[in-house]
Coordinates of C-alpha atoms in Angstrom, one line a residue:
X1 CA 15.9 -13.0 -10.1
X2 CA 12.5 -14.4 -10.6
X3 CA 9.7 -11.5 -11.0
X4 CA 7.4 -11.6 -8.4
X5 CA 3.0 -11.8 -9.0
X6 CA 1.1 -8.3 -9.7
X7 CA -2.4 -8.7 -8.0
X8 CA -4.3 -6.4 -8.5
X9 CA -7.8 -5.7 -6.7
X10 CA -11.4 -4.1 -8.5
X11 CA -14.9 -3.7 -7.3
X12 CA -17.2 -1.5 -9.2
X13 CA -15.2 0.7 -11.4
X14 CA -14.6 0.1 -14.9
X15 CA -12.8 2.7 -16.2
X16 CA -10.6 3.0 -13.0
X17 CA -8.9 -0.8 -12.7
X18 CA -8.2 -0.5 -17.2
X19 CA -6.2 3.1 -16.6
X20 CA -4.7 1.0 -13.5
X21 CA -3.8 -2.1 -15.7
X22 CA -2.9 0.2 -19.0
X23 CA -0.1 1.9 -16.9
X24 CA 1.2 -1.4 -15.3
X25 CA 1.3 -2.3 -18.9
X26 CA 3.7 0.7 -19.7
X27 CA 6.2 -1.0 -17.7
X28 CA 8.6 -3.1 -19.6
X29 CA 8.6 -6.0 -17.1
X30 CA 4.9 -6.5 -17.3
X31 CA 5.9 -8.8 -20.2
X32 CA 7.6 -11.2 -18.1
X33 CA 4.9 -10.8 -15.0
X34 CA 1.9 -12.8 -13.8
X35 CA -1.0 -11.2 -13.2
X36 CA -3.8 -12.1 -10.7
X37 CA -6.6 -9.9 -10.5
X38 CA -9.4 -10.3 -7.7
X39 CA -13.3 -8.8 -8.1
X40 CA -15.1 -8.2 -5.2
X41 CA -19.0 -9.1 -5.5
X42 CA -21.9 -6.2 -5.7
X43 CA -23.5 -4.8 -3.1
X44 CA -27.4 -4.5 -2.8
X45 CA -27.1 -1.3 -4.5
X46 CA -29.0 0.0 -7.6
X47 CA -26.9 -0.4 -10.3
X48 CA -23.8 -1.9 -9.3
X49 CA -24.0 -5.5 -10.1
X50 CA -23.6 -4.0 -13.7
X51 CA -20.4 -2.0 -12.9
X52 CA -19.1 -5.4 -11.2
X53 CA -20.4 -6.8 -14.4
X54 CA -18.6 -4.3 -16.6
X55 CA -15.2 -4.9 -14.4
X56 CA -14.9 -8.4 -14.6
X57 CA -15.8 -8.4 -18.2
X58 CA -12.5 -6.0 -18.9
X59 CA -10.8 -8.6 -16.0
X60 CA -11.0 -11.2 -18.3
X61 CA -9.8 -9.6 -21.6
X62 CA -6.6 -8.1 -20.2
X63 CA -4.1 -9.1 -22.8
X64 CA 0.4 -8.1 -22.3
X65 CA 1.6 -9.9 -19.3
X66 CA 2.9 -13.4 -18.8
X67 CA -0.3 -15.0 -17.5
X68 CA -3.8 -13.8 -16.0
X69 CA -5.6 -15.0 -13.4
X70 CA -9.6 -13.5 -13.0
X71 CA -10.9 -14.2 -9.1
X72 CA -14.6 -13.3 -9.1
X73 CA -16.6 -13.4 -6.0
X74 CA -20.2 -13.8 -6.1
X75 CA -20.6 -12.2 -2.8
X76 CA -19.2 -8.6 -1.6
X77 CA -16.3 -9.4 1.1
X78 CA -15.4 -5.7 1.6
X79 CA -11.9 -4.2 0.7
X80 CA -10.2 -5.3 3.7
X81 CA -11.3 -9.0 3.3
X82 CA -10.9 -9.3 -0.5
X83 CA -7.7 -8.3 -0.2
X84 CA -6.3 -10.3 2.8
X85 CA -7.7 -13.6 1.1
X86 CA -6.2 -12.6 -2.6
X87 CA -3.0 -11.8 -1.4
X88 CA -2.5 -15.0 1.0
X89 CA -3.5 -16.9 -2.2
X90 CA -1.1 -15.4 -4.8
X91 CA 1.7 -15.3 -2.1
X92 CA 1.7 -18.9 -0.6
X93 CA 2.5 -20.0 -4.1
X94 CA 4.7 -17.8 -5.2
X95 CA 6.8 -16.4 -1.5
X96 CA 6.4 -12.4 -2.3
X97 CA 3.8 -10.2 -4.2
X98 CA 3.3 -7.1 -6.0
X99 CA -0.1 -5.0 -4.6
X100 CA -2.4 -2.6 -7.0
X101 CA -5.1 -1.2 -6.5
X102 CA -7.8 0.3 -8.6
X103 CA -7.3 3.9 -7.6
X104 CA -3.5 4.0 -8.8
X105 CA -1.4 4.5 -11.7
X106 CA 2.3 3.7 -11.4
X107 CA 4.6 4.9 -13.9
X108 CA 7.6 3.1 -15.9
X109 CA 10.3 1.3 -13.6
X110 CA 8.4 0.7 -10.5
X111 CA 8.0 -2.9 -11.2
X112 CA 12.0 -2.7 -11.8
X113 CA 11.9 -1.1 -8.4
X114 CA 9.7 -3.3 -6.9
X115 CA 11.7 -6.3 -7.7
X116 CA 14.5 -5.3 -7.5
X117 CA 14.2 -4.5 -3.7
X118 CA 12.0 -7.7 -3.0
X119 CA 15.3 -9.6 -3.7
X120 CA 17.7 -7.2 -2.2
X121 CA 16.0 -7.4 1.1
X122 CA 14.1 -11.0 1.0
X123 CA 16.6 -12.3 3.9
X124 CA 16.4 -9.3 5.7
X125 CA 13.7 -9.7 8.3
X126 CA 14.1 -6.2 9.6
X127 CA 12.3 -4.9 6.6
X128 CA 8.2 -5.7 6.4
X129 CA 7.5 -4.1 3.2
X130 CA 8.5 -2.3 -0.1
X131 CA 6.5 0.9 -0.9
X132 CA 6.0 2.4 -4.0
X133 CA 4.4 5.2 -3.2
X134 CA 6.1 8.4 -1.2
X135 CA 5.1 11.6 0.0
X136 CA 7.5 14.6 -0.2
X137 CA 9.9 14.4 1.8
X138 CA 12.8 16.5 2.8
X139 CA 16.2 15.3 1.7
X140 CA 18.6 15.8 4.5
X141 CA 21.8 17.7 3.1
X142 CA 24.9 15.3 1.9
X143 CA 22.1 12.5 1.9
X144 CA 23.8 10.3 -0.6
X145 CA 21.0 7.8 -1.4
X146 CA 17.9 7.9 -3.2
X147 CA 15.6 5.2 -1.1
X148 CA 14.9 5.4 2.5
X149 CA 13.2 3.6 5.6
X150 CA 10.5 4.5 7.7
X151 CA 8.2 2.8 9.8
X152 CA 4.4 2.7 8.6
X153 CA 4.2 0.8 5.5
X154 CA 2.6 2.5 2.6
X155 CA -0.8 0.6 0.5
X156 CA -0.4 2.3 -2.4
X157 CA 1.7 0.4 -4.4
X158 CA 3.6 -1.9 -2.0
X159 CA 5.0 -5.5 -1.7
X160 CA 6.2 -8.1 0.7
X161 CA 7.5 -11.2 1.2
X162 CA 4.8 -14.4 2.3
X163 CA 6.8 -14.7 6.1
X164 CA 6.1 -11.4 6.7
X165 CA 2.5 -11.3 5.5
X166 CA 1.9 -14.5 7.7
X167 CA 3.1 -12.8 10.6
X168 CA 0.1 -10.1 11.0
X169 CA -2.7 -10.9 13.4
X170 CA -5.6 -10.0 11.8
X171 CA -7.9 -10.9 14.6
X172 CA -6.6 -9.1 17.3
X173 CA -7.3 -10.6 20.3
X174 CA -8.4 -10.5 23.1
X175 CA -8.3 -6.7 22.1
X176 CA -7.9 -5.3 25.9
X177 CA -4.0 -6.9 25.3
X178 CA -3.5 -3.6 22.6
X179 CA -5.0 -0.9 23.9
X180 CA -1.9 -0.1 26.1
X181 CA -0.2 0.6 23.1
X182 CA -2.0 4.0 22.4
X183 CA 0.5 6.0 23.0
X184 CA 3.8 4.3 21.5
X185 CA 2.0 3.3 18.0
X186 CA 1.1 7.2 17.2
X187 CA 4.5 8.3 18.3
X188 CA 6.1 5.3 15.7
X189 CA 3.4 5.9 12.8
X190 CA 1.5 9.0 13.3
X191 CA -1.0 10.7 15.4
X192 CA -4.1 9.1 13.5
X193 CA -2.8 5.4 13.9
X194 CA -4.3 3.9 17.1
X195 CA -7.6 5.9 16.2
X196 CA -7.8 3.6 12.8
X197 CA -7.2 0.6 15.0
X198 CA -9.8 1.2 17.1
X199 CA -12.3 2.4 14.7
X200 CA -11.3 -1.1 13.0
X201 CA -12.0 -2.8 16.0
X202 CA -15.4 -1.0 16.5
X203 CA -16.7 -1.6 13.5
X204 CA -16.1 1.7 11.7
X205 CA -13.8 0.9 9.6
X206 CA -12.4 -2.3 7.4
X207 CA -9.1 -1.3 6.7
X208 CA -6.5 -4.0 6.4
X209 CA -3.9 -2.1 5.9
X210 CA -3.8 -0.6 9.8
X211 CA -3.2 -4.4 11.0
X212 CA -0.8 -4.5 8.9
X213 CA 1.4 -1.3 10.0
X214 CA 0.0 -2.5 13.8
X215 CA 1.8 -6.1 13.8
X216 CA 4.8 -4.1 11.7
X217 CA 5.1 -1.4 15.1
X218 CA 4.8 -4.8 17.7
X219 CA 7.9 -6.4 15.3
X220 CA 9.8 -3.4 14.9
X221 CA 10.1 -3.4 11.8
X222 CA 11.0 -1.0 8.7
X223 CA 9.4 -0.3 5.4
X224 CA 11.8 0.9 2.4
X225 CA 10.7 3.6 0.1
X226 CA 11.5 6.0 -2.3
X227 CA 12.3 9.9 -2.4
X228 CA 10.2 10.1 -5.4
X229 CA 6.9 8.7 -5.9
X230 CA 6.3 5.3 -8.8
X231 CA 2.8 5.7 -8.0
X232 CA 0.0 8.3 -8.6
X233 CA -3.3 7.7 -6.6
X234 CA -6.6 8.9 -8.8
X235 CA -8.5 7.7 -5.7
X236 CA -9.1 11.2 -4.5
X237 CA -11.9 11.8 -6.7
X238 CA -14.6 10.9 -3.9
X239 CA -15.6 7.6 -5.4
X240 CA -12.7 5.7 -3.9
X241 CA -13.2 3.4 -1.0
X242 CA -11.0 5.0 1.7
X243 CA -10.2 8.7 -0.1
X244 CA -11.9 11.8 -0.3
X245 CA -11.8 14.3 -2.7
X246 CA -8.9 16.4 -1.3
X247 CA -5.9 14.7 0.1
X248 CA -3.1 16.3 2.3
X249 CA -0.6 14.0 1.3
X250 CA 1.7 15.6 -2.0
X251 CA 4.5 13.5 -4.1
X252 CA 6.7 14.1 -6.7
X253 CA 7.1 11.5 -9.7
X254 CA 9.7 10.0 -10.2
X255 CA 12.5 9.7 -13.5
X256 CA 14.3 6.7 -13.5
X257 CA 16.1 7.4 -16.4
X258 CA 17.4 10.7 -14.0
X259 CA 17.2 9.5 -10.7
X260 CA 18.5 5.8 -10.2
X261 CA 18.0 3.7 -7.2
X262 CA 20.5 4.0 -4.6
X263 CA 19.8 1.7 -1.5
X264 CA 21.0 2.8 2.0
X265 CA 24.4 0.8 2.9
X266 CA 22.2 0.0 6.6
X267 CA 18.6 -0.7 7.2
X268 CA 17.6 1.9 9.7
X269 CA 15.5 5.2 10.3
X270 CA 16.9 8.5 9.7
X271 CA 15.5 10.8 12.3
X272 CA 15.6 14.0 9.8
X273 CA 13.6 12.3 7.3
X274 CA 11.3 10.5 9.9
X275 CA 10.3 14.1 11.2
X276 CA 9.8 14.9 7.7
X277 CA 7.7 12.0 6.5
X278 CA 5.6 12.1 10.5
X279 CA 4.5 15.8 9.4
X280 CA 1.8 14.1 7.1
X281 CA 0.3 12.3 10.2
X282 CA 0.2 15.3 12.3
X283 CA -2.1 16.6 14.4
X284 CA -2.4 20.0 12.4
X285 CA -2.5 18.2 9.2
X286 CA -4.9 16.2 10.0
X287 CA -7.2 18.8 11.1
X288 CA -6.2 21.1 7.8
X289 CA -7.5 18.0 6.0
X290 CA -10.8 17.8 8.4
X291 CA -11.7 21.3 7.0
X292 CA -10.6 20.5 3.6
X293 CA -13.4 17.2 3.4
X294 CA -15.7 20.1 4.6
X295 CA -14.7 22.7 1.7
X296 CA -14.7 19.8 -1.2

């Protein structure tokens, strides 16, 4: 099984992207792994060319995997951009990638589990992504696996495969051909999906990661996770790009040593643990989190 690239994205945040790479580093296959990371340009703000600075000096002096690769732009493409042109770089070379970014920690074993299900699953068209990241989730009774699939692919901590990456429209359009889709994308990921298309599409957003979940919905599509969380998101701490201080979403962390992957024997949605996992995206949720923002 060859290992697939770790590419892993930074901006303006020194400290963050080196507690990133230090816990990738933890991992015993980092060894073996290449590593690309990509550094978005400053913004005309006061003081941040010398963060960027600051980042892609640490970029460039990451010592402990395979190989290293430093991508520095000059200009500032925005997350959503950055990140579309890294990844289709690192994965037209190498078929399947690895995605970190700056705001996460991952623990021991989730580049074991990250691999291990990229190869599992690489013929398997029905499944668009591997997440490393979970939220708690019920465990049906007499549930014999530890992994499960759901639609709406998780970005923190995730991989895929380059013929599934290739098949997202980032462009969408002419848009008027979506918007008839309203109603069956929030009932397949979540009350709050269609409004992050739209605000995409309007200008309010930059989020890459809701094309990517939209062209997953249009395919049908599954995204394997696990019941317990390899990946710990520090982005709540109101410097992040798309998190806020206070964050509905709750995980448990995972043991490998305790809790071994088991894969389901057939790729397809449990409707107990979909209801459970959809809770997040609720309507009630959403607004507890509304208030939250407010509060924080």
């Amino acid at each position: 099984m060859k290992l697939a690239p770790i590419v892993v994205f930074g901006f303006n945040r020194p400290e963050a992207i080196s507690k990133t790479i230090e816990s990738l580093k933890q991992d015993s296959l980092s060894a073996e792994s290449d590593l690309f990371v990509f550094v978005d340009g400053p913004r005309n703000f006061l003081g941040e060319e010398e963060k960027v600075q600051a980042v892609n000096l640490y970029a460039n002096s990451i010592t402990g995997f395979k190989s290293l690769k430093v991508f520095s732009s000059n200009v500032n493409k925005g997350l959503g951009s950055s990140l579309i042109q890294g990844i289709s770089k690192v994965i037209s070379e190498f078929g399947s990638a690895i995605i970190v970014e700056d705001d996460l920690q991952i623990v021991p074993g989730f580049l074991g589990f990250m691999n291990q299900s990229l190869w599992k699953y690489r013929d398997n068209p029905k499944v668009f992504s591997i997440c490393g990241y979970t939220n708690r989730i019920v465990v049906p009774l007499n549930y014999p696996y530890s992994t499960y699939f759901c639609t709406r692919s998780s970005s923190w901590g995730w991989a895929t495969w380059k013929d599934r990456w290739d098949s997202v429209d980032w462009k969408l359009e002419p848009w008027e051909d979506f918007q008839k889709y309203k109603k069956s994308f929030n009932c397949w990921g979540g009350s709050d999906c269609f409004g992050m298309l739209k605000g995409w599409h309007e200008g309010r957003n930059k989020s890459w990661a809701i094309r990517f979940c939209f062209s997953q919905f249009l395919q049908n599509k599954v995204s394997l996770f696990p019941f317990k969380s390899f990946v710990i998101n520090t982005g709540f701490d109101g410097n992040g790009t798309n998190c806020k201080k206070w964050s509905r979403f709750k995980y448990e962390l995972i043991d490998p040593k305790i809790y071994p992957i088991i894969y389901p024997e057939n790729v397809e949605i449990n409707p107990l643990i979909f209801k459970s996992a959809m809770k997040y995206h609720s309507i009630p949720q959403r607004v507890l989190s509304k208030l939250m923002y407010l509060i924080s």
